Amino acid sequence: MKILIVDTDKILPGPSYSGSSLVRWGLIKGLKNQNVDVGFYSASPGSNEFDKYDGSEIASEIGVNQVWLRQPNPKFSKEESVRKLQGPLDEFRPDVVLALGMESLEFVRNTRYRGKVGIVWVDLEFLPSLYRIYNTFIYGGACKGIIKDLIKTWNRYRKVINIYPKADFIINHAAHHADWHRRTHGKKTLYVPNPVPPLFKENPHKEVSKPARFILLGGLGSVSTTSGLGWFARHVYPLIEPNLINGEIEIHLIGRHTLRAPFVNKMRHLIYRGYVEDLVIEMLKATALLVPTPITIGFRTRILEAFRHGVAVIAHEANAVGMPELKHEHNALVSKKGKDFAGAILRLTNKPIDAITIGNNGFSDFSRQLNSDFVGSKILEFLDKEVL
């Protein structure tokens, strides 16, 4: 089978720790490992370094058979951009096209290609702006952008309703969003986890640090991270602050961008690390990864990061809605109330063997049914049985 992945985002696939780049890499690797002939077309890689056609060196680096990378040109009309995509479609002659997002789907549908086209995404495109409004009201912030966000939310909702029916099938990486698409559009729809490649054949996480070290991870400007930090600051941090002050535990906050001052002022005893290039060392020192995101949006790739490193997870139960594989007392400690979340932190501090056991279970689950190879096999099975 030949599959062409079409992307109009400014992200190149790669084995980095940027979630969007990593899952694109995982999608390619997962399909390649099923002996699929994969091509990759990016309309806007966002760097002049890649402003060229094909090139076996780039194709090899990304891990695909053929790759086309196009620098966005504001002088191009939409018709010209579509014409640029027609060449790779004619040359590669894919059996299936996977369009990453709504813009990519529209690009493909405006070409002469008449094969099967599916849309692949991780959330509902109108939810991020909606939750930004929610965050503003709940955790404070500038209100001047609310009207703009309301308009954006409505426009994105209309686009979802109008554009998704153009797809032959839908793949969504959040279980509840896949269910919504199935009910709303009546299309053949598949849920699979975000495709994250494995790093280790055996669990490398054999012991935890002393004092107990917990990690909060994520882009500090994202809706999922900021909502989680707001909930954590209000409902969890006050309960564990004495343990932070006396040095019994450490909580490291790792992520791009700058944390807003209100969060810093409320959580003075966290260790603010900023962006960290290599997460392997950080993960292997951790007692557990904390995922306090209290909103049911998308899929938490950071949970799979913990699983593939064999690290225990403490998560708000909202994260299990999009990821039903997250199981309390098996591969995670899952809770809804702040006191229970704080209690889980103190439990793993006092009983590190529980952290090791939960981490082992997460690593085992990831190795069997959550990694990119598993995702690739499920996509291929879905295409064979339901689409082609």
mmCIF file of C-alpha atoms in Angstrom:
data_model
loop_
_atom_site.group_PDB
_atom_site.id
_atom_site.type_symbol
_atom_site.label_atom_id
_atom_site.label_comp_id
_atom_site.label_asym_id
_atom_site.label_seq_id
_atom_site.Cartn_x
_atom_site.Cartn_y
_atom_site.Cartn_z
ATOM 1 C CA MET A 1 0.000 0.000 0.000
ATOM 2 C CA LYS A 2 1.134 3.547 -0.754
ATOM 3 C CA ILE A 3 0.113 6.330 1.621
ATOM 4 C CA LEU A 4 0.855 10.017 1.128
ATOM 5 C CA ILE A 5 0.729 12.190 4.252
ATOM 6 C CA VAL A 6 -0.190 15.799 3.444
ATOM 7 C CA ASP A 7 0.578 18.481 6.025
ATOM 8 C CA THR A 8 0.081 22.250 5.866
ATOM 9 C CA ASP A 9 1.493 23.004 9.300
ATOM 10 C CA LYS A 10 4.932 24.510 9.955
ATOM 11 C CA ILE A 11 6.224 21.370 11.627
ATOM 12 C CA LEU A 12 8.636 18.795 10.274
ATOM 13 C CA PRO A 13 8.547 15.212 11.551
ATOM 14 C CA GLY A 14 11.431 14.261 13.787
ATOM 15 C CA PRO A 15 12.323 12.261 16.908
ATOM 16 C CA SER A 16 12.405 15.410 19.026
ATOM 17 C CA TYR A 17 10.522 16.058 22.227
ATOM 18 C CA SER A 18 8.198 18.552 20.611
ATOM 19 C CA GLY A 19 4.866 16.748 20.735
ATOM 20 C CA SER A 20 3.645 17.740 17.256
ATOM 21 C CA SER A 21 6.946 16.875 15.583
ATOM 22 C CA LEU A 22 7.207 13.615 17.506
ATOM 23 C CA VAL A 23 3.739 12.308 16.641
ATOM 24 C CA ARG A 24 4.272 13.074 12.942
ATOM 25 C CA TRP A 25 7.505 11.098 13.156
ATOM 26 C CA GLY A 26 5.654 8.316 14.976
ATOM 27 C CA LEU A 27 2.912 8.177 12.342
ATOM 28 C CA ILE A 28 5.504 7.766 9.586
ATOM 29 C CA LYS A 29 7.508 5.177 11.520
ATOM 30 C CA GLY A 30 4.413 3.248 12.559
ATOM 31 C CA LEU A 31 3.220 2.937 8.961
ATOM 32 C CA LYS A 32 6.695 2.210 7.573
ATOM 33 C CA ASN A 33 7.090 -0.641 10.034
ATOM 34 C CA GLN A 34 3.950 -2.217 8.520
ATOM 35 C CA ASN A 35 5.756 -2.257 5.139
ATOM 36 C CA VAL A 36 3.748 0.695 3.839
ATOM 37 C CA ASP A 37 5.304 2.887 1.146
ATOM 38 C CA VAL A 38 5.035 6.334 2.772
ATOM 39 C CA GLY A 39 5.398 9.744 1.152
ATOM 40 C CA PHE A 40 5.277 13.076 2.967
ATOM 41 C CA TYR A 41 4.207 16.433 1.537
ATOM 42 C CA SER A 42 4.573 19.608 3.594
ATOM 43 C CA ALA A 43 3.239 22.835 2.143
ATOM 44 C CA SER A 44 4.891 25.037 4.756
ATOM 45 C CA PRO A 45 7.911 23.675 6.616
ATOM 46 C CA GLY A 46 8.633 27.184 7.881
ATOM 47 C CA SER A 47 12.342 27.276 7.100
ATOM 48 C CA ASN A 48 14.269 28.313 4.000
ATOM 49 C CA GLU A 49 16.596 25.411 4.688
ATOM 50 C CA PHE A 50 13.900 23.110 3.329
ATOM 51 C CA ASP A 51 12.791 25.304 0.430
ATOM 52 C CA LYS A 52 13.480 22.700 -2.216
ATOM 53 C CA TYR A 53 11.873 19.778 -3.991
ATOM 54 C CA ASP A 54 12.368 16.208 -2.781
ATOM 55 C CA GLY A 55 16.010 15.388 -2.039
ATOM 56 C CA SER A 56 16.910 11.879 -0.948
ATOM 57 C CA GLU A 57 18.880 13.207 2.034
ATOM 58 C CA ILE A 58 15.818 14.889 3.542
ATOM 59 C CA ALA A 59 13.621 11.911 2.704
ATOM 60 C CA SER A 60 16.050 9.599 4.490
ATOM 61 C CA GLU A 61 16.248 11.927 7.488
ATOM 62 C CA ILE A 62 12.475 12.059 7.861
ATOM 63 C CA GLY A 63 12.216 8.334 7.195
ATOM 64 C CA VAL A 64 9.941 8.259 4.156
ATOM 65 C CA ASN A 65 10.344 7.014 0.600
ATOM 66 C CA GLN A 66 9.690 10.408 -0.960
ATOM 67 C CA VAL A 67 9.256 13.865 0.501
ATOM 68 C CA TRP A 68 8.198 17.221 -0.899
ATOM 69 C CA LEU A 69 8.756 20.343 1.181
ATOM 70 C CA ARG A 70 7.366 23.693 0.044
ATOM 71 C CA GLN A 71 8.090 27.068 1.554
ATOM 72 C CA PRO A 72 4.874 29.129 1.819
ATOM 73 C CA ASN A 73 4.821 31.964 -0.677
ATOM 74 C CA PRO A 74 2.326 34.794 -0.020
ATOM 75 C CA LYS A 75 2.311 35.539 -3.752
ATOM 76 C CA PHE A 76 0.822 32.125 -4.507
ATOM 77 C CA SER A 77 -2.914 31.979 -4.964
ATOM 78 C CA LYS A 78 -4.821 29.057 -3.487
ATOM 79 C CA GLU A 79 -5.031 27.613 -6.991
ATOM 80 C CA GLU A 80 -1.243 27.791 -7.374
ATOM 81 C CA SER A 81 -0.741 26.060 -4.037
ATOM 82 C CA VAL A 82 -3.106 23.286 -5.106
ATOM 83 C CA ARG A 83 -1.215 22.919 -8.392
ATOM 84 C CA LYS A 84 2.011 22.436 -6.425
ATOM 85 C CA LEU A 85 0.412 19.503 -4.606
ATOM 86 C CA GLN A 86 -0.881 17.900 -7.805
ATOM 87 C CA GLY A 87 2.661 17.019 -8.934
ATOM 88 C CA PRO A 88 3.492 14.804 -5.939
ATOM 89 C CA LEU A 89 0.043 13.180 -6.162
ATOM 90 C CA ASP A 90 0.599 12.323 -9.827
ATOM 91 C CA GLU A 91 4.147 11.126 -9.220
ATOM 92 C CA PHE A 92 3.605 9.108 -6.043
ATOM 93 C CA ARG A 93 0.148 7.747 -7.015
ATOM 94 C CA PRO A 94 -0.958 6.903 -3.460
ATOM 95 C CA ASP A 95 -3.722 4.438 -2.622
ATOM 96 C CA VAL A 96 -4.695 6.613 0.333
ATOM 97 C CA VAL A 97 -3.996 10.191 1.402
ATOM 98 C CA LEU A 98 -3.872 11.095 5.090
ATOM 99 C CA ALA A 99 -4.556 14.822 5.466
ATOM 100 C CA LEU A 100 -3.255 16.266 8.736
ATOM 101 C CA GLY A 101 -5.950 18.789 9.569
ATOM 102 C CA MET A 102 -8.730 20.638 7.781
ATOM 103 C CA GLU A 103 -6.562 22.863 5.581
ATOM 104 C CA SER A 104 -4.678 19.826 4.307
ATOM 105 C CA LEU A 105 -7.971 18.087 3.507
ATOM 106 C CA GLU A 106 -9.189 21.098 1.534
ATOM 107 C CA PHE A 107 -5.913 21.207 -0.401
ATOM 108 C CA VAL A 108 -6.249 17.572 -1.441
ATOM 109 C CA ARG A 109 -9.925 17.870 -2.346
ATOM 110 C CA ASN A 110 -9.120 20.760 -4.695
ATOM 111 C CA THR A 111 -6.747 18.591 -6.746
ATOM 112 C CA ARG A 112 -7.637 15.997 -9.390
ATOM 113 C CA TYR A 113 -6.923 13.152 -6.961
ATOM 114 C CA ARG A 114 -9.934 10.826 -6.666
ATOM 115 C CA GLY A 115 -8.606 8.160 -4.336
ATOM 116 C CA LYS A 116 -9.510 7.762 -0.677
ATOM 117 C CA VAL A 117 -8.713 10.737 1.563
ATOM 118 C CA GLY A 118 -8.937 10.734 5.349
ATOM 119 C CA ILE A 119 -8.424 13.479 7.901
ATOM 120 C CA VAL A 120 -6.172 12.837 10.904
ATOM 121 C CA TRP A 121 -6.315 15.042 13.999
ATOM 122 C CA VAL A 122 -6.062 14.921 17.781
ATOM 123 C CA ASP A 123 -8.841 17.156 19.105
ATOM 124 C CA LEU A 124 -11.870 19.159 18.006
ATOM 125 C CA GLU A 125 -10.466 22.246 16.319
ATOM 126 C CA PHE A 126 -12.881 24.657 17.982
ATOM 127 C CA LEU A 127 -12.141 23.548 21.558
ATOM 128 C CA PRO A 128 -8.769 25.267 22.233
ATOM 129 C CA SER A 129 -10.165 28.793 21.819
ATOM 130 C CA LEU A 130 -13.245 27.822 23.837
ATOM 131 C CA TYR A 131 -11.087 26.594 26.711
ATOM 132 C CA ARG A 132 -8.971 29.757 26.573
ATOM 133 C CA ILE A 133 -12.139 31.650 27.431
ATOM 134 C CA TYR A 134 -12.796 29.165 30.232
ATOM 135 C CA ASN A 135 -9.257 29.613 31.582
ATOM 136 C CA THR A 136 -9.639 33.399 31.566
ATOM 137 C CA PHE A 137 -12.766 33.257 33.698
ATOM 138 C CA ILE A 138 -11.573 30.538 36.063
ATOM 139 C CA TYR A 139 -7.906 31.401 36.570
ATOM 140 C CA GLY A 140 -7.774 35.080 35.650
ATOM 141 C CA GLY A 141 -6.169 36.935 32.780
ATOM 142 C CA ALA A 142 -6.819 39.642 30.223
ATOM 143 C CA CYS A 143 -10.447 39.720 29.087
ATOM 144 C CA LYS A 144 -9.880 41.872 26.027
ATOM 145 C CA GLY A 145 -9.440 38.847 23.765
ATOM 146 C CA ILE A 146 -12.626 37.035 24.786
ATOM 147 C CA ILE A 147 -14.824 38.381 21.988
ATOM 148 C CA LYS A 148 -12.135 37.481 19.471
ATOM 149 C CA ASP A 149 -11.904 33.972 20.932
ATOM 150 C CA LEU A 150 -15.687 33.568 20.831
ATOM 151 C CA ILE A 151 -15.737 34.515 17.157
ATOM 152 C CA LYS A 152 -12.803 32.184 16.473
ATOM 153 C CA THR A 153 -14.558 29.342 18.285
ATOM 154 C CA TRP A 154 -17.743 29.773 16.248
ATOM 155 C CA ASN A 155 -15.858 30.034 12.952
ATOM 156 C CA ARG A 156 -13.800 26.940 13.734
ATOM 157 C CA TYR A 157 -16.937 25.025 14.681
ATOM 158 C CA ARG A 158 -18.552 25.937 11.359
ATOM 159 C CA LYS A 159 -15.427 24.813 9.511
ATOM 160 C CA VAL A 160 -15.465 21.460 11.297
ATOM 161 C CA ILE A 161 -19.122 20.943 10.369
ATOM 162 C CA ASN A 162 -18.520 21.949 6.732
ATOM 163 C CA ILE A 163 -15.085 20.456 5.983
ATOM 164 C CA TYR A 164 -15.030 17.074 7.746
ATOM 165 C CA PRO A 165 -17.803 15.645 5.512
ATOM 166 C CA LYS A 166 -15.371 16.022 2.586
ATOM 167 C CA ALA A 167 -13.248 13.214 4.053
ATOM 168 C CA ASP A 168 -13.868 9.561 3.220
ATOM 169 C CA PHE A 169 -12.865 8.583 6.749
ATOM 170 C CA ILE A 170 -11.678 10.125 10.017
ATOM 171 C CA ILE A 171 -8.827 9.164 12.344
ATOM 172 C CA ASN A 172 -8.761 10.966 15.685
ATOM 173 C CA HIS A 173 -6.269 10.478 18.488
ATOM 174 C CA ALA A 174 -8.751 11.185 21.297
ATOM 175 C CA ALA A 175 -11.416 8.576 21.990
ATOM 176 C CA HIS A 176 -14.234 10.955 22.933
ATOM 177 C CA HIS A 177 -13.557 13.234 19.962
ATOM 178 C CA ALA A 178 -13.609 10.215 17.635
ATOM 179 C CA ASP A 179 -17.015 9.320 19.089
ATOM 180 C CA TRP A 180 -18.243 12.892 18.458
ATOM 181 C CA HIS A 181 -17.118 12.768 14.830
ATOM 182 C CA ARG A 182 -18.755 9.373 14.352
ATOM 183 C CA ARG A 183 -22.093 10.669 15.663
ATOM 184 C CA THR A 184 -21.889 14.051 13.933
ATOM 185 C CA HIS A 185 -20.632 13.119 10.473
ATOM 186 C CA GLY A 186 -21.621 9.468 10.106
ATOM 187 C CA LYS A 187 -18.193 8.671 8.660
ATOM 188 C CA LYS A 188 -16.065 5.603 9.214
ATOM 189 C CA THR A 189 -14.016 6.735 12.199
ATOM 190 C CA LEU A 190 -11.046 5.241 14.031
ATOM 191 C CA TYR A 191 -9.633 6.107 17.434
ATOM 192 C CA VAL A 192 -5.981 5.299 17.991
ATOM 193 C CA PRO A 193 -3.598 6.872 20.532
ATOM 194 C CA ASN A 194 -1.122 9.492 19.417
ATOM 195 C CA PRO A 195 1.667 7.588 17.609
ATOM 196 C CA VAL A 196 4.736 7.841 19.852
ATOM 197 C CA PRO A 197 7.728 5.640 18.919
ATOM 198 C CA PRO A 198 9.350 3.378 21.516
ATOM 199 C CA LEU A 199 12.779 4.305 22.868
ATOM 200 C CA PHE A 200 13.738 1.213 24.871
ATOM 201 C CA LYS A 201 13.243 -2.537 24.553
ATOM 202 C CA GLU A 202 13.368 -2.932 28.323
ATOM 203 C CA ASN A 203 12.147 -0.595 31.028
ATOM 204 C CA PRO A 204 15.088 1.696 31.889
ATOM 205 C CA HIS A 205 13.431 3.175 34.993
ATOM 206 C CA LYS A 206 14.730 1.023 37.842
ATOM 207 C CA GLU A 207 14.716 3.399 40.820
ATOM 208 C CA VAL A 208 13.513 6.832 41.885
ATOM 209 C CA SER A 209 15.452 9.823 43.160
ATOM 210 C CA LYS A 210 15.755 10.985 46.745
ATOM 211 C CA PRO A 211 14.205 13.325 47.613
ATOM 212 C CA ALA A 212 11.186 12.331 45.557
ATOM 213 C CA ARG A 213 11.135 14.261 42.283
ATOM 214 C CA PHE A 214 7.967 14.962 40.306
ATOM 215 C CA ILE A 215 7.736 16.538 36.854
ATOM 216 C CA LEU A 216 5.179 18.930 35.410
ATOM 217 C CA LEU A 217 5.721 18.929 31.658
ATOM 218 C CA GLY A 218 4.315 20.884 28.712
ATOM 219 C CA GLY A 219 4.375 24.060 26.657
ATOM 220 C CA LEU A 220 3.609 26.847 29.119
ATOM 221 C CA GLY A 221 1.459 28.680 26.599
ATOM 222 C CA SER A 222 -0.813 25.763 25.727
ATOM 223 C CA VAL A 223 -4.391 25.511 26.934
ATOM 224 C CA SER A 224 -3.947 22.036 28.398
ATOM 225 C CA THR A 225 -0.847 23.016 30.394
ATOM 226 C CA THR A 226 -2.102 26.366 31.706
ATOM 227 C CA SER A 227 -5.470 24.943 32.745
ATOM 228 C CA GLY A 228 -3.630 22.155 34.549
ATOM 229 C CA LEU A 229 -1.302 24.563 36.332
ATOM 230 C CA GLY A 230 -4.266 26.707 37.361
ATOM 231 C CA TRP A 231 -6.061 23.709 38.849
ATOM 232 C CA PHE A 232 -2.855 22.457 40.487
ATOM 233 C CA ALA A 233 -2.095 25.879 42.033
ATOM 234 C CA ARG A 234 -5.588 26.150 43.480
ATOM 235 C CA HIS A 235 -6.364 22.603 44.589
ATOM 236 C CA VAL A 236 -3.090 20.688 45.075
ATOM 237 C CA TYR A 237 -0.149 22.994 45.743
ATOM 238 C CA PRO A 238 -1.388 24.343 49.120
ATOM 239 C CA LEU A 239 -1.677 20.772 50.415
ATOM 240 C CA ILE A 240 1.911 19.821 49.565
ATOM 241 C CA GLU A 241 3.682 23.154 50.083
ATOM 242 C CA PRO A 242 4.994 22.105 53.547
ATOM 243 C CA ASN A 243 6.588 19.023 51.963
ATOM 244 C CA LEU A 244 8.236 21.223 49.331
ATOM 245 C CA ILE A 245 9.535 23.667 51.936
ATOM 246 C CA ASN A 246 11.094 20.953 54.110
ATOM 247 C CA GLY A 247 12.774 19.332 51.094
ATOM 248 C CA GLU A 248 10.828 16.091 51.282
ATOM 249 C CA ILE A 249 9.753 16.428 47.647
ATOM 250 C CA GLU A 250 10.720 18.431 44.561
ATOM 251 C CA ILE A 251 8.470 19.425 41.680
ATOM 252 C CA HIS A 252 10.218 20.437 38.456
ATOM 253 C CA LEU A 253 8.295 22.443 35.858
ATOM 254 C CA ILE A 254 9.701 21.816 32.371
ATOM 255 C CA GLY A 255 8.486 23.474 29.193
ATOM 256 C CA ARG A 256 8.914 26.167 26.576
ATOM 257 C CA HIS A 257 7.847 29.793 27.060
ATOM 258 C CA THR A 258 7.502 31.813 30.266
ATOM 259 C CA LEU A 259 5.066 31.008 33.021
ATOM 260 C CA ARG A 260 2.609 33.785 33.818
ATOM 261 C CA ALA A 261 3.365 35.742 36.992
ATOM 262 C CA PRO A 262 0.160 34.745 38.852
ATOM 263 C CA PHE A 263 1.177 31.081 38.639
ATOM 264 C CA VAL A 264 4.720 31.821 39.835
ATOM 265 C CA ASN A 265 3.433 33.864 42.768
ATOM 266 C CA LYS A 266 1.074 31.082 43.842
ATOM 267 C CA MET A 267 3.671 28.296 43.548
ATOM 268 C CA ARG A 268 6.941 29.792 44.769
ATOM 269 C CA HIS A 269 8.528 26.508 45.765
ATOM 270 C CA LEU A 270 8.416 24.781 42.403
ATOM 271 C CA ILE A 271 11.676 24.466 40.473
ATOM 272 C CA TYR A 272 11.254 26.287 37.149
ATOM 273 C CA ARG A 273 13.517 24.636 34.589
ATOM 274 C CA GLY A 274 12.326 26.096 31.285
ATOM 275 C CA TYR A 275 12.992 24.162 28.088
ATOM 276 C CA VAL A 276 15.107 21.005 28.493
ATOM 277 C CA GLU A 277 16.684 19.498 25.377
ATOM 278 C CA ASP A 278 17.014 15.894 26.547
ATOM 279 C CA LEU A 279 14.126 14.544 28.577
ATOM 280 C CA VAL A 280 15.511 11.035 29.015
ATOM 281 C CA ILE A 281 17.698 12.031 31.965
ATOM 282 C CA GLU A 282 14.841 13.975 33.542
ATOM 283 C CA MET A 283 12.427 11.092 33.150
ATOM 284 C CA LEU A 284 14.810 8.534 34.585
ATOM 285 C CA LYS A 285 15.267 10.675 37.700
ATOM 286 C CA ALA A 286 11.541 11.188 38.217
ATOM 287 C CA THR A 287 9.303 9.540 40.764
ATOM 288 C CA ALA A 288 6.272 10.350 38.617
ATOM 289 C CA LEU A 289 4.924 12.662 35.943
ATOM 290 C CA LEU A 290 2.115 14.957 37.106
ATOM 291 C CA VAL A 291 -0.714 15.608 34.633
ATOM 292 C CA PRO A 292 -3.251 17.882 36.375
ATOM 293 C CA THR A 293 -5.065 19.010 33.188
ATOM 294 C CA PRO A 294 -8.749 19.191 34.265
ATOM 295 C CA ILE A 295 -10.313 19.670 30.816
ATOM 296 C CA THR A 296 -11.397 16.989 28.365
ATOM 297 C CA ILE A 297 -9.549 18.229 25.306
ATOM 298 C CA GLY A 298 -7.439 16.057 23.027
ATOM 299 C CA PHE A 299 -4.952 13.442 24.143
ATOM 300 C CA ARG A 300 -2.015 13.924 26.535
ATOM 301 C CA THR A 301 1.085 12.860 24.620
ATOM 302 C CA ARG A 302 3.124 13.549 27.763
ATOM 303 C CA ILE A 303 1.461 10.519 29.384
ATOM 304 C CA LEU A 304 2.866 8.302 26.633
ATOM 305 C CA GLU A 305 6.233 10.004 27.204
ATOM 306 C CA ALA A 306 6.095 8.789 30.783
ATOM 307 C CA PHE A 307 4.962 5.309 29.757
ATOM 308 C CA ARG A 308 7.756 4.824 27.232
ATOM 309 C CA HIS A 309 10.296 5.769 29.924
ATOM 310 C CA GLY A 310 8.673 3.491 32.519
ATOM 311 C CA VAL A 311 7.668 6.423 34.729
ATOM 312 C CA ALA A 312 4.557 6.439 36.910
ATOM 313 C CA VAL A 313 1.783 8.944 36.157
ATOM 314 C CA ILE A 314 -0.462 10.916 38.498
ATOM 315 C CA ALA A 315 -3.306 12.381 36.447
ATOM 316 C CA HIS A 316 -6.591 14.225 36.703
ATOM 317 C CA GLU A 317 -9.408 11.933 35.615
ATOM 318 C CA ALA A 318 -10.294 14.271 32.712
ATOM 319 C CA ASN A 319 -7.288 12.853 30.856
ATOM 320 C CA ALA A 320 -8.777 9.355 30.837
ATOM 321 C CA VAL A 321 -11.744 10.554 28.750
ATOM 322 C CA GLY A 322 -9.594 10.913 25.633
ATOM 323 C CA MET A 323 -7.311 8.047 26.624
ATOM 324 C CA PRO A 324 -9.329 5.084 27.940
ATOM 325 C CA GLU A 325 -6.093 3.081 28.284
ATOM 326 C CA LEU A 326 -5.267 5.201 31.368
ATOM 327 C CA LYS A 327 -6.195 2.947 34.305
ATOM 328 C CA HIS A 328 -6.240 3.893 37.995
ATOM 329 C CA GLU A 329 -3.985 1.766 40.221
ATOM 330 C CA HIS A 330 -2.578 0.044 37.134
ATOM 331 C CA ASN A 331 -0.523 2.404 34.949
ATOM 332 C CA ALA A 332 -1.468 5.604 36.790
ATOM 333 C CA LEU A 333 -3.010 7.106 39.887
ATOM 334 C CA VAL A 334 -6.109 8.917 38.633
ATOM 335 C CA SER A 335 -8.179 11.340 40.681
ATOM 336 C CA LYS A 336 -10.685 14.167 40.406
ATOM 337 C CA LYS A 337 -10.197 15.998 43.711
ATOM 338 C CA GLY A 338 -7.142 18.002 44.685
ATOM 339 C CA LYS A 339 -6.785 16.226 48.023
ATOM 340 C CA ASP A 340 -6.624 12.851 46.261
ATOM 341 C CA PHE A 341 -4.086 14.167 43.741
ATOM 342 C CA ALA A 342 -1.943 15.495 46.603
ATOM 343 C CA GLY A 343 -2.417 12.198 48.432
ATOM 344 C CA ALA A 344 -1.083 10.319 45.398
ATOM 345 C CA ILE A 345 2.046 12.506 45.393
ATOM 346 C CA LEU A 346 2.662 11.791 49.071
ATOM 347 C CA ARG A 347 1.921 8.085 48.611
ATOM 348 C CA LEU A 348 4.607 7.675 45.938
ATOM 349 C CA THR A 349 6.970 9.778 48.038
ATOM 350 C CA ASN A 350 6.570 7.443 51.006
ATOM 351 C CA LYS A 351 6.232 4.212 48.976
ATOM 352 C CA PRO A 352 8.588 4.499 45.985
ATOM 353 C CA ILE A 353 8.035 0.810 45.206
ATOM 354 C CA ASP A 354 4.502 1.772 44.133
ATOM 355 C CA ALA A 355 5.980 4.262 41.663
ATOM 356 C CA ILE A 356 8.194 1.527 40.207
ATOM 357 C CA THR A 357 5.268 -0.920 39.928
ATOM 358 C CA ILE A 358 2.978 1.599 38.238
ATOM 359 C CA GLY A 359 5.800 2.662 35.922
ATOM 360 C CA ASN A 360 6.447 -0.965 34.961
ATOM 361 C CA ASN A 361 2.782 -1.419 34.087
ATOM 362 C CA GLY A 362 2.784 1.728 31.969
ATOM 363 C CA PHE A 363 5.890 0.597 30.102
ATOM 364 C CA SER A 364 4.356 -2.835 29.487
ATOM 365 C CA ASP A 365 1.110 -1.316 28.185
ATOM 366 C CA PHE A 366 3.027 1.072 25.932
ATOM 367 C CA SER A 367 5.142 -1.736 24.514
ATOM 368 C CA ARG A 368 2.084 -3.890 23.732
ATOM 369 C CA GLN A 369 -0.731 -1.558 22.699
ATOM 370 C CA LEU A 370 0.170 2.120 22.809
ATOM 371 C CA ASN A 371 3.301 2.718 20.712
ATOM 372 C CA SER A 372 3.544 3.941 17.125
ATOM 373 C CA ASP A 373 3.935 0.431 15.668
ATOM 374 C CA PHE A 374 0.645 -0.595 17.276
ATOM 375 C CA VAL A 375 -0.999 2.585 15.954
ATOM 376 C CA GLY A 376 0.355 1.908 12.461
ATOM 377 C CA SER A 377 -1.014 -1.640 12.509
ATOM 378 C CA LYS A 378 -4.467 -0.461 13.645
ATOM 379 C CA ILE A 379 -4.586 2.219 10.932
ATOM 380 C CA LEU A 380 -3.609 -0.307 8.269
ATOM 381 C CA GLU A 381 -6.201 -2.804 9.528
ATOM 382 C CA PHE A 382 -8.853 -0.050 9.493
ATOM 383 C CA LEU A 383 -7.961 0.975 5.939
ATOM 384 C CA ASP A 384 -8.003 -2.630 4.689
ATOM 385 C CA LYS A 385 -11.313 -3.574 6.322
ATOM 386 C CA GLU A 386 -13.307 -0.341 6.371
ATOM 387 C CA VAL A 387 -11.997 2.032 3.697
ATOM 388 C CA LEU A 388 -10.465 0.323 0.650
#
